[in-house]
PDB file of C-alpha atoms in Angstrom:
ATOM      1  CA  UNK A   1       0.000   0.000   0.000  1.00  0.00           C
ATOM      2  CA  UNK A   2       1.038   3.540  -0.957  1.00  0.00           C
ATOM      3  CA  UNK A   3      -0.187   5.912   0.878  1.00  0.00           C
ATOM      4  CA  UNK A   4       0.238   9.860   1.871  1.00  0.00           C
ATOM      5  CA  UNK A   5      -2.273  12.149   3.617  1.00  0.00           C
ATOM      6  CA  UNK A   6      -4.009  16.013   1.923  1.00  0.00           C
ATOM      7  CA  UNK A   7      -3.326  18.091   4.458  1.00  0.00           C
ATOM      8  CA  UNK A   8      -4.816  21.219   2.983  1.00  0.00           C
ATOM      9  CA  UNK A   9      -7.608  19.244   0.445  1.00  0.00           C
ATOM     10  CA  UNK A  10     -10.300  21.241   2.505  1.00  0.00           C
ATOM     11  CA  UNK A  11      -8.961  24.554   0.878  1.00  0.00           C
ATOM     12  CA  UNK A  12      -9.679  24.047  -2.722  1.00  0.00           C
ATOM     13  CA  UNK A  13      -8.024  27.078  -3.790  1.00  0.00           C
ATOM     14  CA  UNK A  14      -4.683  25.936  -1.699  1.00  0.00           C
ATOM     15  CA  UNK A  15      -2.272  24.866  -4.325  1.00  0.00           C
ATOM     16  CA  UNK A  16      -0.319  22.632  -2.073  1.00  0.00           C
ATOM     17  CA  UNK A  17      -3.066  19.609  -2.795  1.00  0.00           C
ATOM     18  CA  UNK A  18      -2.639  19.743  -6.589  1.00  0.00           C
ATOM     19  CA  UNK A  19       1.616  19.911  -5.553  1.00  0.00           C
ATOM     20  CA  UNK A  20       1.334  17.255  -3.130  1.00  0.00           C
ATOM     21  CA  UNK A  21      -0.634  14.961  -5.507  1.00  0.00           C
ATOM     22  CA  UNK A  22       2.136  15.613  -8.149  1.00  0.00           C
ATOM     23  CA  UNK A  23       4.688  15.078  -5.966  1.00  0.00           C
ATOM     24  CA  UNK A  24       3.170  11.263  -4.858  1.00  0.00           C
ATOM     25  CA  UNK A  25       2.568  10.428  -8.307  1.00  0.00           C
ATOM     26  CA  UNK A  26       6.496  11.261  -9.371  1.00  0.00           C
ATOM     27  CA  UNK A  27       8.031   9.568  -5.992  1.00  0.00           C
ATOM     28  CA  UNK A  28       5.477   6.274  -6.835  1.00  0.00           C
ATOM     29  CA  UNK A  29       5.494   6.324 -10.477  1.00  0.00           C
ATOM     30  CA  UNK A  30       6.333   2.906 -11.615  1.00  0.00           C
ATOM     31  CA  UNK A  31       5.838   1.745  -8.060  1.00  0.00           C
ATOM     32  CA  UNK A  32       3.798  -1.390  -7.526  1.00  0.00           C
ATOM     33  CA  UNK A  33       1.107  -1.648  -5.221  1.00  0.00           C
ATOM     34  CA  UNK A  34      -2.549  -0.190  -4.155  1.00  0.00           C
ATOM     35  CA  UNK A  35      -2.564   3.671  -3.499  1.00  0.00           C
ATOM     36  CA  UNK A  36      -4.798   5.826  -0.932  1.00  0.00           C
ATOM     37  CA  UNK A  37      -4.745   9.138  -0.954  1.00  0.00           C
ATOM     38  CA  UNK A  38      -7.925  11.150  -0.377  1.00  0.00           C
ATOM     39  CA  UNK A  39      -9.410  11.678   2.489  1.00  0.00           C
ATOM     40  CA  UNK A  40     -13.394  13.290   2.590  1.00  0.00           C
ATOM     41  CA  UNK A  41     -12.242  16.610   1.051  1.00  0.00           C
ATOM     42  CA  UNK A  42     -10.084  14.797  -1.438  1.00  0.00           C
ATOM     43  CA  UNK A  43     -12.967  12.316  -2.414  1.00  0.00           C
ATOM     44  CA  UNK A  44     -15.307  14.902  -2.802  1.00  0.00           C
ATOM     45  CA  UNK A  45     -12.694  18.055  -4.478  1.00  0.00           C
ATOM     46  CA  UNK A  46     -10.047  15.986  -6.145  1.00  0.00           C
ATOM     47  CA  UNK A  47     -10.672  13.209  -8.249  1.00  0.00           C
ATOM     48  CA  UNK A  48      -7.314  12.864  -9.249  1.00  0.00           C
ATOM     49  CA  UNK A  49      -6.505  11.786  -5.441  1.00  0.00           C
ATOM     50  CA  UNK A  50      -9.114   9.156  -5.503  1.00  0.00           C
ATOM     51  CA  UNK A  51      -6.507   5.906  -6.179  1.00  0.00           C
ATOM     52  CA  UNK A  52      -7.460   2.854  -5.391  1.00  0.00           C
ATOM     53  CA  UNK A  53      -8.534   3.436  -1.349  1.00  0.00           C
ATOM     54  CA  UNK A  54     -10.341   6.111  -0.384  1.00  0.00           C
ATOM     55  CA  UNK A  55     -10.281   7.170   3.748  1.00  0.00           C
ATOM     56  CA  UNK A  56     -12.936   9.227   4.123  1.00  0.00           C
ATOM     57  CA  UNK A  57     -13.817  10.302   7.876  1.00  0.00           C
ATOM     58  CA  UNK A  58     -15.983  13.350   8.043  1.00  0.00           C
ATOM     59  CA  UNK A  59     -18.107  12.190   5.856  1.00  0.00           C
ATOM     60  CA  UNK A  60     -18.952   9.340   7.671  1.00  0.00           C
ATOM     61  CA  UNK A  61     -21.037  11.420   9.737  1.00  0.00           C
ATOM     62  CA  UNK A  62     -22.624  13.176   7.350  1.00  0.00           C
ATOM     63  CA  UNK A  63     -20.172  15.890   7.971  1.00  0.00           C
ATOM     64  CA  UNK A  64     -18.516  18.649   5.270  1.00  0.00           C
ATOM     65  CA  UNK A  65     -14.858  18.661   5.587  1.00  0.00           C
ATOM     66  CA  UNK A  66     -15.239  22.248   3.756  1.00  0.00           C
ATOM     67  CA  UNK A  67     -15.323  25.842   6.072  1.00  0.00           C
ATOM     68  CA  UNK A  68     -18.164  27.083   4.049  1.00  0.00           C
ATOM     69  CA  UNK A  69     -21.704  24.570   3.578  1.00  0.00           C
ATOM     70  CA  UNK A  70     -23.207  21.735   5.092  1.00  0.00           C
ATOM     71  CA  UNK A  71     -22.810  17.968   4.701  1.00  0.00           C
ATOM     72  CA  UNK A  72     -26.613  17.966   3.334  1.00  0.00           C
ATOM     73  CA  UNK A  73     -25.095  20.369   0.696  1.00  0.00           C
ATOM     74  CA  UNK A  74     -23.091  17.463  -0.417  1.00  0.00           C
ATOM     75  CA  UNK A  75     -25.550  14.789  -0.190  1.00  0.00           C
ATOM     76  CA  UNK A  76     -24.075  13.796   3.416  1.00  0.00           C
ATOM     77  CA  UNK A  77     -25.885  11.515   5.840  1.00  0.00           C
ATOM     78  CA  UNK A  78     -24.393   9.879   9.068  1.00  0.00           C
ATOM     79  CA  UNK A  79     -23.625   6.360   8.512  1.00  0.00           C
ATOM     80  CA  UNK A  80     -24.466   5.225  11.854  1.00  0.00           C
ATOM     81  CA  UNK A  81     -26.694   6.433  15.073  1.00  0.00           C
ATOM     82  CA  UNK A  82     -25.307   6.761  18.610  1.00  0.00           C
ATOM     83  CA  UNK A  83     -27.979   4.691  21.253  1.00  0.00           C
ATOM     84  CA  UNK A  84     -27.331   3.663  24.534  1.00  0.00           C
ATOM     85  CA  UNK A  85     -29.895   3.490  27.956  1.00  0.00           C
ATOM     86  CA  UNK A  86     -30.292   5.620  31.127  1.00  0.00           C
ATOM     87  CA  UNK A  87     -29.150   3.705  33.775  1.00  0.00           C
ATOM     88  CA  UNK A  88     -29.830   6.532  36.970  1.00  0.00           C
ATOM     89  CA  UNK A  89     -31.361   9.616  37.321  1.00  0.00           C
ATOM     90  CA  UNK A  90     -30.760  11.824  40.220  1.00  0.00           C
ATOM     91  CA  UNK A  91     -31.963  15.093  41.991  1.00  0.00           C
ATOM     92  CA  UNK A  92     -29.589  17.746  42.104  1.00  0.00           C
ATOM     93  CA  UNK A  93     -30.319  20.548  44.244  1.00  0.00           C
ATOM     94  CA  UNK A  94     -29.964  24.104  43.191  1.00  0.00           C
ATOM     95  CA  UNK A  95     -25.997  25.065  43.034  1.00  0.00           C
ATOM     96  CA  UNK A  96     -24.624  21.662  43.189  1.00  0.00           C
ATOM     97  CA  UNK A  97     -22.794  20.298  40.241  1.00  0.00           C
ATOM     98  CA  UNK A  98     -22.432  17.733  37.901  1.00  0.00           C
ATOM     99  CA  UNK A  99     -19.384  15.671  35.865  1.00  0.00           C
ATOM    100  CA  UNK A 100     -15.626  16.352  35.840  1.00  0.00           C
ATOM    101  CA  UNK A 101     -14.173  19.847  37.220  1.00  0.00           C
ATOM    102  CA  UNK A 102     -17.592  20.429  38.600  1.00  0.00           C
ATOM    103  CA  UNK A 103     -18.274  22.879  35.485  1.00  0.00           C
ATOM    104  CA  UNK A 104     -21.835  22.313  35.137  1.00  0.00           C
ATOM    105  CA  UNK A 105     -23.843  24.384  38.013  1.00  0.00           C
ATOM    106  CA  UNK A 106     -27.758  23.501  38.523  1.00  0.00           C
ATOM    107  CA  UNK A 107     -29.381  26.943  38.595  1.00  0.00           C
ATOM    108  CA  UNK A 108     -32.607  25.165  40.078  1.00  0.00           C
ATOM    109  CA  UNK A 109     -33.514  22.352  41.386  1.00  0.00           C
ATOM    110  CA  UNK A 110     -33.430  19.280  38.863  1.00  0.00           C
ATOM    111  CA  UNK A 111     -33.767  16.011  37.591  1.00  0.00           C
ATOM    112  CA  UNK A 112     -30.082  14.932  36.010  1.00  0.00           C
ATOM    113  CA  UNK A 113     -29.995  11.347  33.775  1.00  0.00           C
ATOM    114  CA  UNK A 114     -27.031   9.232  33.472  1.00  0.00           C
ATOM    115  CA  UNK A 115     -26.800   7.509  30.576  1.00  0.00           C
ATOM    116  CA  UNK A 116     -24.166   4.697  29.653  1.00  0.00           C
ATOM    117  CA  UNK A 117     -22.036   5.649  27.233  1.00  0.00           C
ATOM    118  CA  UNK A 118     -19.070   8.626  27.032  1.00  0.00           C
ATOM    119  CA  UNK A 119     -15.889   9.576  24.902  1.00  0.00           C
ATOM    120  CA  UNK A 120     -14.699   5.545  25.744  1.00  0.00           C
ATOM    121  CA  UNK A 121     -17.687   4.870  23.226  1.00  0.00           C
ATOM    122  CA  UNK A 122     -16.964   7.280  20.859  1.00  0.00           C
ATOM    123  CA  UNK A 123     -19.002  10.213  21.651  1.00  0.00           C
ATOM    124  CA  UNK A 124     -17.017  13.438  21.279  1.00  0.00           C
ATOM    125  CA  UNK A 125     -15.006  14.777  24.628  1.00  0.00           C
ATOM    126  CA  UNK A 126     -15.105  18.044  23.672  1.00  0.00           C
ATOM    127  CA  UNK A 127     -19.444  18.600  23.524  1.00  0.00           C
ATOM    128  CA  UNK A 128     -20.064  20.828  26.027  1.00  0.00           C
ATOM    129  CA  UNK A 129     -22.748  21.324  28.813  1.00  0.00           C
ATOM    130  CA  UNK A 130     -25.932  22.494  26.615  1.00  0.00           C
ATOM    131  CA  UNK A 131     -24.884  20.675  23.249  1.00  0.00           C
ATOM    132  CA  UNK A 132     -28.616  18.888  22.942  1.00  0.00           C
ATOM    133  CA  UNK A 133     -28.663  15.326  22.993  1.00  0.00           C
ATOM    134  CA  UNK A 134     -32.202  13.141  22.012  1.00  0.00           C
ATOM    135  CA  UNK A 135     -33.912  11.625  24.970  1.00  0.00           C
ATOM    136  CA  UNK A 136     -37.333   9.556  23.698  1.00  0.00           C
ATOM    137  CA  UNK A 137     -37.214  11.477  20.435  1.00  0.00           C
ATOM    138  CA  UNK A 138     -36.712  15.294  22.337  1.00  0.00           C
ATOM    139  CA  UNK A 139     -33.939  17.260  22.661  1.00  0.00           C
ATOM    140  CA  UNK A 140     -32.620  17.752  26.272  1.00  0.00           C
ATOM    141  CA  UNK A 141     -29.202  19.475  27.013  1.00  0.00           C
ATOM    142  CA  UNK A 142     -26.117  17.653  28.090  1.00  0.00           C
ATOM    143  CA  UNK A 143     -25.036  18.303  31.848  1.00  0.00           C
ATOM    144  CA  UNK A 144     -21.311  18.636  32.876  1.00  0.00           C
ATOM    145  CA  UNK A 145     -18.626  17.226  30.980  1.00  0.00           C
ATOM    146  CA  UNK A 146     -18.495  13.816  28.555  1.00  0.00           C
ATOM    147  CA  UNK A 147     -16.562  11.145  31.089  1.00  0.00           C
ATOM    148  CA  UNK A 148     -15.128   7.891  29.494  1.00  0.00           C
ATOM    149  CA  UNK A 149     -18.147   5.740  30.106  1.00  0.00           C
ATOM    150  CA  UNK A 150     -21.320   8.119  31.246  1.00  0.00           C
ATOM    151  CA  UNK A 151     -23.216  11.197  29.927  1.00  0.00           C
ATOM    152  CA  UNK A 152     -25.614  13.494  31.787  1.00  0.00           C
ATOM    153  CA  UNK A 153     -28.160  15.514  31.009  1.00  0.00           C
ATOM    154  CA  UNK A 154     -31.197  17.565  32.542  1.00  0.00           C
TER     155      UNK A 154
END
């Protein structure tokens, strides 16, 4: 397998894509073997980087790898759907706090639900406290911080 990475395929009016794709086809030419060399933006902006193996990641989840549009704009759909069960809920009184660092504050008295799954599974770290997450088909906004194995929410 020959293989190299677009580091700048994203930016279509970057030249550095169309130099580094001329640059892997003169340092494999008469090489044998499979190549891979576009990743989402490359698939979808370069066909010339297509090869034989595509590694597309973004667009796995229905994602753009471009600054400007959607994923929709590109006929995008997630492959696959997060699901998991709540396995507590809890009261939290009014100023008490929930997950890591203690960055979520409850400005009322509420109902939190833990749910069994976290970054270990794949959900993103970095969502923050309010990014909505769907609960029975509604939206409800994520508590605290993502931990390895457990999300919250109000």
């Amino acid at each position: 397998m020959l293989a190299t990475h677009l580091a700048s395929a994203e930016d279509t009016a970057d030249p550095k894509t169309a130099g580094q794709l001329a640059a892997f086809q003169s340092a494999t030419s008469g090489v044998p073997g499979p190549r891979s060399i576009a990743n989402s933006a490359g698939v979808l902006a370069w066909p010339a980087a297509r090869g034989d193996w595509v590694r597309p990641g973004l667009m796995l989840y229905g994602l753009s790898p471009f600054p400007q549009g959607t994923g929709a704009d590109f006929g995008l759909r997630a492959v696959m759907s997060f699901e998991t069960r709540v396995i507590a809920v809890r009261n939290v009184r009014s100023g008490e706090t929930v997950g890591y660092g203690g960055t979520w504050r409850a400005a009322r008295d509420s109902r939190v639900a833990v749910a069994a799954a976290g970054y270990g599974d794949g959900y993103p770290r970095s969502a923050r406290a309010g990014t909505p997450v769907l609960v029975g088909g509604r939206r409800a906004p994520l508590a605290g911080r993502v931990s390895m194995d457990m999300l919250t929410w109000t």
